[in-house]
Amino acid sequence: MSNPPERRQQHPPAPPERSSGSGAGQRRAAGARVDQDTLTPSTRVVPSWTEPLARRAAAPFGGPLGRHAVIGRHWFWSPLRVGLLLAIVILCLGWGTKAACIQQFVQDGEAFLDWRGNRQYVAMCYSDIVPLYTAEHLDQGAFPYRDSWTENAGTPDEQVRYMEYPVLTGMFQWVNAKLTDAWLSVAESGLLPAALPVAVFFNLSVLWLAVGWLVTVWALFLLSGRRPWDAAIAALSPLVIVHAFTNFDTLATAFATAGLLAWARRRPVLAGVLIGLGGAAKLYPLFLLGPLLVLCLRAGRVGDGLRATLAAGAAWLAINAPIWLLYPEGWREFFRLNTERPADPDSLYNVVSYFTGWAGFDGPLSPGEAPLVLNLVSLLLFLACCAGVAWVALSASRRPRLAQLAFLAVAAFLLTNKVWSPQYSLWLVPLAVLALPRWRVLLAWMTVDALVWVPRMFFYLGVDDKGLPPDWFLGMVVLRDLAVVGLCVLVLWEIYRPTRDRVRSAGDDDPTGGVLADAPDVVVLGRRRRGGGADRPDTMRSVGGDGKSDVAVMPPRPE
């Protein structure tokens, strides 16, 4: 039996010699063009040759990989394991940034959560997980969607409330609340350390959310094809430090990314099931089905796309149907709140309203009144963007990669939606890594997006408590949105100029494509049909130290 790819000996070619000639001349001098069939799954892109950021990072450790280096032979460390270790380190930092919000103080012999002096904002440690433990009445044993409570009783704003999250996320919170009760029961006997119930609930939730992000990173490494180190950008993302434990979104990223992996492994039913489960946790994984179906239409693989879609619907229904049938009022709470809530501070609608004095599409709203016009405009804008993504999928000269269209669809939803909760940015991280593996660009966007958290916390603190006025926060929101729009433009640029696509420069058609990879086109709008694997970018051959030929990726054209 042959060795697995990560342990197979490889002799990478030397980095291309520097030259004062043109980019094309450098590529011709580096080596001859080779047939696509000579590329093997074990061929890896060497980041220190192709990524300026990696080249600089390698300088303190001896510089870029050498001509005679042997890779893939270490008995334990592989790109995947290194990536998971990096993710664990970043997740630990993420927990550390939130830990200040579960500290306690003792008064009159009783312990309380220490949020004195608006600590949750001043220390920038706020997490929804902490207040939700009591706000959703989990500390009182409430069962989600069945048990209700009344907010603002005796006032005009009185409202009967239920669990406000999708079913899988709501049940996730309930399970952790029950685990908290079990932990505290054992702690009374001295076998486990005791703490405030909310602190135990937070830490148990964090444990599973961390597992969710590790699953995301694991799937990303397996999806990255010949560029496994790109997934390390997700593992090291500043957004993970800030938002992995702000809410429960790593559950959805785990299901969505694992669903893409199942699709890449040509298992459409399993892919649909995982995407459907992700949709039962948060809405966004279901947006992956649209790009998938359009690409299947172009490649004449509609049956595979329909199987995935039906499996996703069945999985979503299997999770939701019991709650829907048993507790219909509680089940509808998530949809009711999303219909009635106005534009959030993070939305472009609120930004325009604040800086221009515009009263909004619906004007002033009464308590409980839904912004119907805003809801309609937001929906129509998103549908228009989806139609644009579909046109791109069916009209580009070469079929776009699934991750490219998925990123565009999810980014369109966030930009046009009336709500962009801060942790939603995590949805884009895995898709951006797969769609646009340009390290400096991605890290710049992630850093800007993560830094929005600082003025957000001091905006919530309020000017009267030495916080910041809205201008600072909303200004950073605009910068973040512009950064995401810039990413979308770059993705579109690479779709229409596939020779600039770094994934395809590595010799892969579409690592996430599954049955779509290298498939011929059947339906193309506005152009004659072309084969799915046409217009391959250049590769080069070199000879390793043992005289055997290996293939490595040409460095990108200078830009």
mmCIF file of N, CA and C in Angstrom, residues 10 41 69 82 119 121 177 203 211 237 266-267 340 370 396 401 408 426 440 522:
data_model
loop_
_atom_site.group_PDB
_atom_site.id
_atom_site.type_symbol
_atom_site.label_atom_id
_atom_site.label_comp_id
_atom_site.label_asym_id
_atom_site.label_seq_id
_atom_site.Cartn_x
_atom_site.Cartn_y
_atom_site.Cartn_z
ATOM 1 N N GLN A 10 8.545 14.242 -1.410
ATOM 2 C CA GLN A 10 8.438 15.160 -2.513
ATOM 3 C C GLN A 10 9.706 15.983 -2.609
ATOM 4 N N PRO A 41 -2.181 14.646 -6.607
ATOM 5 C CA PRO A 41 -2.746 15.234 -5.391
ATOM 6 C C PRO A 41 -1.697 15.556 -4.335
ATOM 7 N N ALA A 69 14.948 20.695 -0.022
ATOM 8 C CA ALA A 69 14.145 20.348 1.159
ATOM 9 C C ALA A 69 13.239 19.167 0.848
ATOM 10 N N VAL A 82 -0.647 21.044 12.220
ATOM 11 C CA VAL A 82 -0.137 22.365 12.572
ATOM 12 C C VAL A 82 -1.289 23.372 12.589
ATOM 13 N N ARG A 119 -18.529 46.628 33.039
ATOM 14 C CA ARG A 119 -17.297 45.881 32.771
ATOM 15 C C ARG A 119 -17.338 45.187 31.413
ATOM 16 N N TYR A 121 -18.368 46.113 28.652
ATOM 17 C CA TYR A 121 -17.993 47.001 27.557
ATOM 18 C C TYR A 121 -16.591 47.579 27.744
ATOM 19 N N ALA A 177 -27.290 24.003 29.447
ATOM 20 C CA ALA A 177 -27.868 24.356 30.742
ATOM 21 C C ALA A 177 -28.042 23.115 31.611
ATOM 22 N N ASN A 203 -18.518 28.339 30.037
ATOM 23 C CA ASN A 203 -17.348 27.523 29.722
ATOM 24 C C ASN A 203 -17.724 26.224 29.008
ATOM 25 N N VAL A 211 -14.892 23.205 19.591
ATOM 26 C CA VAL A 211 -14.903 21.996 18.756
ATOM 27 C C VAL A 211 -15.493 22.317 17.386
ATOM 28 N N SER A 237 -7.205 33.609 12.221
ATOM 29 C CA SER A 237 -7.987 34.814 11.970
ATOM 30 C C SER A 237 -8.243 35.626 13.237
ATOM 31 N N ARG A 266 -17.881 14.050 -3.366
ATOM 32 C CA ARG A 266 -18.915 13.479 -4.243
ATOM 33 C C ARG A 266 -19.956 12.673 -3.459
ATOM 34 N N ARG A 267 -20.375 13.239 -2.332
ATOM 35 C CA ARG A 267 -21.432 12.634 -1.528
ATOM 36 C C ARG A 267 -22.538 13.681 -1.346
ATOM 37 N N GLU A 340 -39.949 41.636 12.929
ATOM 38 C CA GLU A 340 -40.303 42.871 13.623
ATOM 39 C C GLU A 340 -39.107 43.754 13.958
ATOM 40 N N ALA A 370 -43.743 45.889 12.681
ATOM 41 C CA ALA A 370 -42.707 45.407 11.771
ATOM 42 C C ALA A 370 -42.382 46.448 10.714
ATOM 43 N N ALA A 396 -19.901 33.354 -17.201
ATOM 44 C CA ALA A 396 -18.441 33.460 -17.202
ATOM 45 C C ALA A 396 -17.847 32.483 -18.212
ATOM 46 N N ARG A 401 -15.714 28.645 -9.478
ATOM 47 C CA ARG A 401 -15.621 27.643 -8.425
ATOM 48 C C ARG A 401 -16.777 27.834 -7.434
ATOM 49 N N LEU A 408 -19.808 35.028 -2.592
ATOM 50 C CA LEU A 408 -20.574 36.167 -3.108
ATOM 51 C C LEU A 408 -22.006 36.160 -2.582
ATOM 52 N N LEU A 426 -17.946 35.729 10.947
ATOM 53 C CA LEU A 426 -17.331 34.396 10.932
ATOM 54 C C LEU A 426 -17.836 33.556 9.770
ATOM 55 N N ARG A 440 -2.447 38.419 2.349
ATOM 56 C CA ARG A 440 -2.417 39.791 2.847
ATOM 57 C C ARG A 440 -3.788 40.448 2.757
ATOM 58 N N VAL A 522 -22.677 22.558 -20.042
ATOM 59 C CA VAL A 522 -23.868 22.203 -20.810
ATOM 60 C C VAL A 522 -24.736 23.432 -21.062
#
